[in-house]
PDB file of C-alpha atoms in Angstrom:
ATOM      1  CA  UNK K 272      16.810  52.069  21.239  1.00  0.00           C
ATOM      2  CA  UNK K 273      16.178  52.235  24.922  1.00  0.00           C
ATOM      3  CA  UNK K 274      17.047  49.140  26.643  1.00  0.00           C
ATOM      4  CA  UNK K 275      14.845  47.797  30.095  1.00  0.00           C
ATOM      5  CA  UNK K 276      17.063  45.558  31.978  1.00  0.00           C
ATOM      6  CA  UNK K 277      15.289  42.609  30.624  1.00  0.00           C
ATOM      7  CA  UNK K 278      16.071  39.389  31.151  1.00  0.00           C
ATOM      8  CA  UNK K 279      16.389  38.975  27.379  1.00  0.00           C
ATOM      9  CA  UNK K 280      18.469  41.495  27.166  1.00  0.00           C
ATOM     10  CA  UNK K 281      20.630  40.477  30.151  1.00  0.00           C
ATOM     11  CA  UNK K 282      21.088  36.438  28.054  1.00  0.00           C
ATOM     12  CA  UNK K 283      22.238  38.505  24.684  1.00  0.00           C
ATOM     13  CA  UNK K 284      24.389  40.762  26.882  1.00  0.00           C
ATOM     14  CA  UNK K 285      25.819  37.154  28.168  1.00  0.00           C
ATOM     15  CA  UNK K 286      26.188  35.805  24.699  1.00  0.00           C
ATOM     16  CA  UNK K 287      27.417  39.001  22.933  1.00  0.00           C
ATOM     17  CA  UNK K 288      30.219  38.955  25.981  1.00  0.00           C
ATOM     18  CA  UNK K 289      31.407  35.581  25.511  1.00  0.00           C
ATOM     19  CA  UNK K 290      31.388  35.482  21.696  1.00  0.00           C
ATOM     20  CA  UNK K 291      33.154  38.681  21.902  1.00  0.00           C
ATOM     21  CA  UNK K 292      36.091  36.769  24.351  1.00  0.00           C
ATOM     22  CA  UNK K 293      36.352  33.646  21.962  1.00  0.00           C
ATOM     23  CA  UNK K 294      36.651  36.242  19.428  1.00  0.00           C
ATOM     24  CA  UNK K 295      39.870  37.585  20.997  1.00  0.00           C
ATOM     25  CA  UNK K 296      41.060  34.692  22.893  1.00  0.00           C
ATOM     26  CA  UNK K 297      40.427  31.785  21.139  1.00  0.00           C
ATOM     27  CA  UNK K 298      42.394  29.192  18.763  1.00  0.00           C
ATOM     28  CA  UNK K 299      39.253  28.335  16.770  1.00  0.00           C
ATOM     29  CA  UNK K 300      38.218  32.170  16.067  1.00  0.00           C
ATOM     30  CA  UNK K 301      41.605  33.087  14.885  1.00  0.00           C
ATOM     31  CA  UNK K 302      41.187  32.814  11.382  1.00  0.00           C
ATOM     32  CA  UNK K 303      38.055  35.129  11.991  1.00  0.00           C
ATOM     33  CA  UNK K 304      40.002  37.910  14.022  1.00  0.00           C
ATOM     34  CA  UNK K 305      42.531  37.543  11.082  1.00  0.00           C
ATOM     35  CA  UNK K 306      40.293  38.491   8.176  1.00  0.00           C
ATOM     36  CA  UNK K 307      38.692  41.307  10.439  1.00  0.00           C
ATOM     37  CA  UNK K 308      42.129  42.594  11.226  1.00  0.00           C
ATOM     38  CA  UNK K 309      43.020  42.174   7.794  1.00  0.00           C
ATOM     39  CA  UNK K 310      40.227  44.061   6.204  1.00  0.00           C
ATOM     40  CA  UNK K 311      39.666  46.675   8.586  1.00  0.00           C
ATOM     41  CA  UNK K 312      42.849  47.649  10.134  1.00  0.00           C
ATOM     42  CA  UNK K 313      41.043  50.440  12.373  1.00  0.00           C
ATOM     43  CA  UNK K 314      38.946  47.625  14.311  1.00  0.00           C
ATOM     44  CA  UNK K 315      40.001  48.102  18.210  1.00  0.00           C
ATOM     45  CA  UNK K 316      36.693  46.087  19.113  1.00  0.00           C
ATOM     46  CA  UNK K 317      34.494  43.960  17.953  1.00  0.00           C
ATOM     47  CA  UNK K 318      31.226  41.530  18.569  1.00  0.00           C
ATOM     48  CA  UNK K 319      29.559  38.863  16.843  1.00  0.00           C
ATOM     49  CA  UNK K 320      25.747  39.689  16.405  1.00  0.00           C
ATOM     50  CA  UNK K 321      25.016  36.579  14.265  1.00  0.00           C
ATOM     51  CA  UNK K 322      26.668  33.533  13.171  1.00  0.00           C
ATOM     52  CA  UNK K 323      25.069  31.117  10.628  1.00  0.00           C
ATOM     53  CA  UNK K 324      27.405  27.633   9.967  1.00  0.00           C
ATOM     54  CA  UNK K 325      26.809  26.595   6.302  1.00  0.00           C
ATOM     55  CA  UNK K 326      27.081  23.862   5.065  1.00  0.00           C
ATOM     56  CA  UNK K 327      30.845  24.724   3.686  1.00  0.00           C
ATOM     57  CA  UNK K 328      31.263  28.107   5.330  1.00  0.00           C
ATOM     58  CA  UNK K 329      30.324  30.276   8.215  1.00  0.00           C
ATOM     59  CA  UNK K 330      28.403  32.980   7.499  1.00  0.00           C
ATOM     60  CA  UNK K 331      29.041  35.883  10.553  1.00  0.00           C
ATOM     61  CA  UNK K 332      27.416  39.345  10.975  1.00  0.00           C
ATOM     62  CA  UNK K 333      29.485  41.600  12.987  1.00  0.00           C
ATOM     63  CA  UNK K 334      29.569  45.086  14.607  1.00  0.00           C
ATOM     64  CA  UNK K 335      33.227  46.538  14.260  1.00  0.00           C
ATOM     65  CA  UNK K 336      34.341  49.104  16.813  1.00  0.00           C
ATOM     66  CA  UNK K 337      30.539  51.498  17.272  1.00  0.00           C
ATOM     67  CA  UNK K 338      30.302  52.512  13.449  1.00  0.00           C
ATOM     68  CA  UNK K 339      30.627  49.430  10.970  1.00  0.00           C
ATOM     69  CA  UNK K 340      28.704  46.149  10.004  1.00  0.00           C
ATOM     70  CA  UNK K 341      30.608  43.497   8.374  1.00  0.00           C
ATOM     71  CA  UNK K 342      29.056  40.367   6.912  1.00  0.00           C
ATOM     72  CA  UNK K 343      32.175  37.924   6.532  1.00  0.00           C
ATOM     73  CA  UNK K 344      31.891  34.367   5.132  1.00  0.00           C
ATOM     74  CA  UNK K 345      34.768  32.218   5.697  1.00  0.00           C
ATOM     75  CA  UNK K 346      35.085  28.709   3.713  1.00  0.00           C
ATOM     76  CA  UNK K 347      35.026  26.296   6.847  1.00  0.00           C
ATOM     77  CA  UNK K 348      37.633  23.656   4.956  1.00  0.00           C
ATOM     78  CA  UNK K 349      39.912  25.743   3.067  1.00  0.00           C
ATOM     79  CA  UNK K 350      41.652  28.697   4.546  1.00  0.00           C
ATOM     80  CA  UNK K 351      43.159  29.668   1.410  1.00  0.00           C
ATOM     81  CA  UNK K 352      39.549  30.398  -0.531  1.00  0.00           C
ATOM     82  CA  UNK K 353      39.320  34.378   0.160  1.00  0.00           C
ATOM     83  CA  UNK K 354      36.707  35.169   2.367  1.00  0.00           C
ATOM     84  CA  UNK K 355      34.084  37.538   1.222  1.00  0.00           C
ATOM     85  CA  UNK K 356      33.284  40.800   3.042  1.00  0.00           C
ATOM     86  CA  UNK K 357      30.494  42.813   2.794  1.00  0.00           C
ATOM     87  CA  UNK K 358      30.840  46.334   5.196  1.00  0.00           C
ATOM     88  CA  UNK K 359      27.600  49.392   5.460  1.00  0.00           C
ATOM     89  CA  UNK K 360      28.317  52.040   7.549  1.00  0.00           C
ATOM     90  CA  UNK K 361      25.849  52.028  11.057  1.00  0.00           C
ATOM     91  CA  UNK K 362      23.635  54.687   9.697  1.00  0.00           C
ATOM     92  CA  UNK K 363      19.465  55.311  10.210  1.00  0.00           C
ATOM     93  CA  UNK K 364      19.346  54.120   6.631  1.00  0.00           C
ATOM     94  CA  UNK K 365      21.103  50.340   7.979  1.00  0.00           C
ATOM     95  CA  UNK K 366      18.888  50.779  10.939  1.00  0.00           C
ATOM     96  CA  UNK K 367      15.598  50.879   8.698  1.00  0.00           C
ATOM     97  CA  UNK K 368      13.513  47.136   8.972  1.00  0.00           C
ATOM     98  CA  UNK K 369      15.356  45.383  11.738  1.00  0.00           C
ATOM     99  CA  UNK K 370      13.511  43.359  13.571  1.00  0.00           C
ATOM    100  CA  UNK K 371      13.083  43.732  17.161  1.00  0.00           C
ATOM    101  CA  UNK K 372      15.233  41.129  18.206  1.00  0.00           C
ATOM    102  CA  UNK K 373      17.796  42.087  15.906  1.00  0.00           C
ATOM    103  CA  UNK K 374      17.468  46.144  17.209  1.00  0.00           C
ATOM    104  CA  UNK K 375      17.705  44.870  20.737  1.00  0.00           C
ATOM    105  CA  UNK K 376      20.964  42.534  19.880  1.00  0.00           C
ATOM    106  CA  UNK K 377      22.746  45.992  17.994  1.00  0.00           C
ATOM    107  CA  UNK K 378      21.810  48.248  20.608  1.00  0.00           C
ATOM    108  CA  UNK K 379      23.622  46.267  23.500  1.00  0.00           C
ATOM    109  CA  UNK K 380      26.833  45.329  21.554  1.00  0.00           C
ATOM    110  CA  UNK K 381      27.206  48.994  20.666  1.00  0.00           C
ATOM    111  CA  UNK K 382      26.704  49.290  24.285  1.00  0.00           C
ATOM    112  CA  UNK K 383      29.338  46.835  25.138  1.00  0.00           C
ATOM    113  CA  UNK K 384      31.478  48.385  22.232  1.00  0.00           C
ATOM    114  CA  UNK K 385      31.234  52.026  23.148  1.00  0.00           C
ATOM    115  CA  UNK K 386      32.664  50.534  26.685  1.00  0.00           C
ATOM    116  CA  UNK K 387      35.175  48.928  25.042  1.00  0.00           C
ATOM    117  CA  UNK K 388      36.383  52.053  22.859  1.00  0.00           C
ATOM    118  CA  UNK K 389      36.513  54.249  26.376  1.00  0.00           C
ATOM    119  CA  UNK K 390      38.376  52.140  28.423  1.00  0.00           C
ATOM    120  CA  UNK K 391      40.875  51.774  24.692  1.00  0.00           C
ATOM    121  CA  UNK K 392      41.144  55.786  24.812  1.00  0.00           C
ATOM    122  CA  UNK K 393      41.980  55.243  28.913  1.00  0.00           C
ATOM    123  CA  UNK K 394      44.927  53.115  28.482  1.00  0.00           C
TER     124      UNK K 394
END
């Protein structure tokens, strides 16, 4: 997908950047960067495209590194309840029935993550 410069686009850019900080940096993600770490070792990046809080867990949708989608729910009380992971390859076939919004949200974090993975193979 082509993006325009929108000023849509430019708030989810804004979003997609700071969930992808608290990600990395801070206290109350850390169980969340845990489980990713955990179940995909490979992940050198990663962004939050949706988060839905349950009612006694928090559902999150994420794009890991430019090639992966995980769906990872989390209990919200218990840490010691094993999280459950769902994981498609970012394929045509995934890309199939997305919504606008949704296509417009993927294409700029694997904008953001592409970024990310140069500036990885730089250092």
């Amino acid at each position: 997908m082509k993006l325009k410069g929108t000023k849509t686009e430019e708030d989810i850019r804004r979003e997609l950047v700071g969930s992808h900080e608290s990600l990395f940096n801070d206290e109350i993600r850390s169980g969340l960067l845990s489980v990713i770490k955990r179940f995909f070792p490979q992940m050198k990046t990663a962004y939050i495209l949706f988060w839905i809080p349950e009612q006694g867990e928090d559902i999150f949708s994420l794009l890991i590194n430019n090639d992966r989608i995980a769906k990872v729910e989390i209990d919200r009380y218990d840490p010691d309840i094993e999280p459950i992971i769902e994981s498609k390859q970012l394929d045509n076939t995934y890309l199939k029935g997305l919504r606008k919004y949704t296509r417009i949200r993927l294409a700029i974090a694997l904008e953001l993550a592409n970024t990310d993975l140069k500036n990885e193979e730089k250092n």
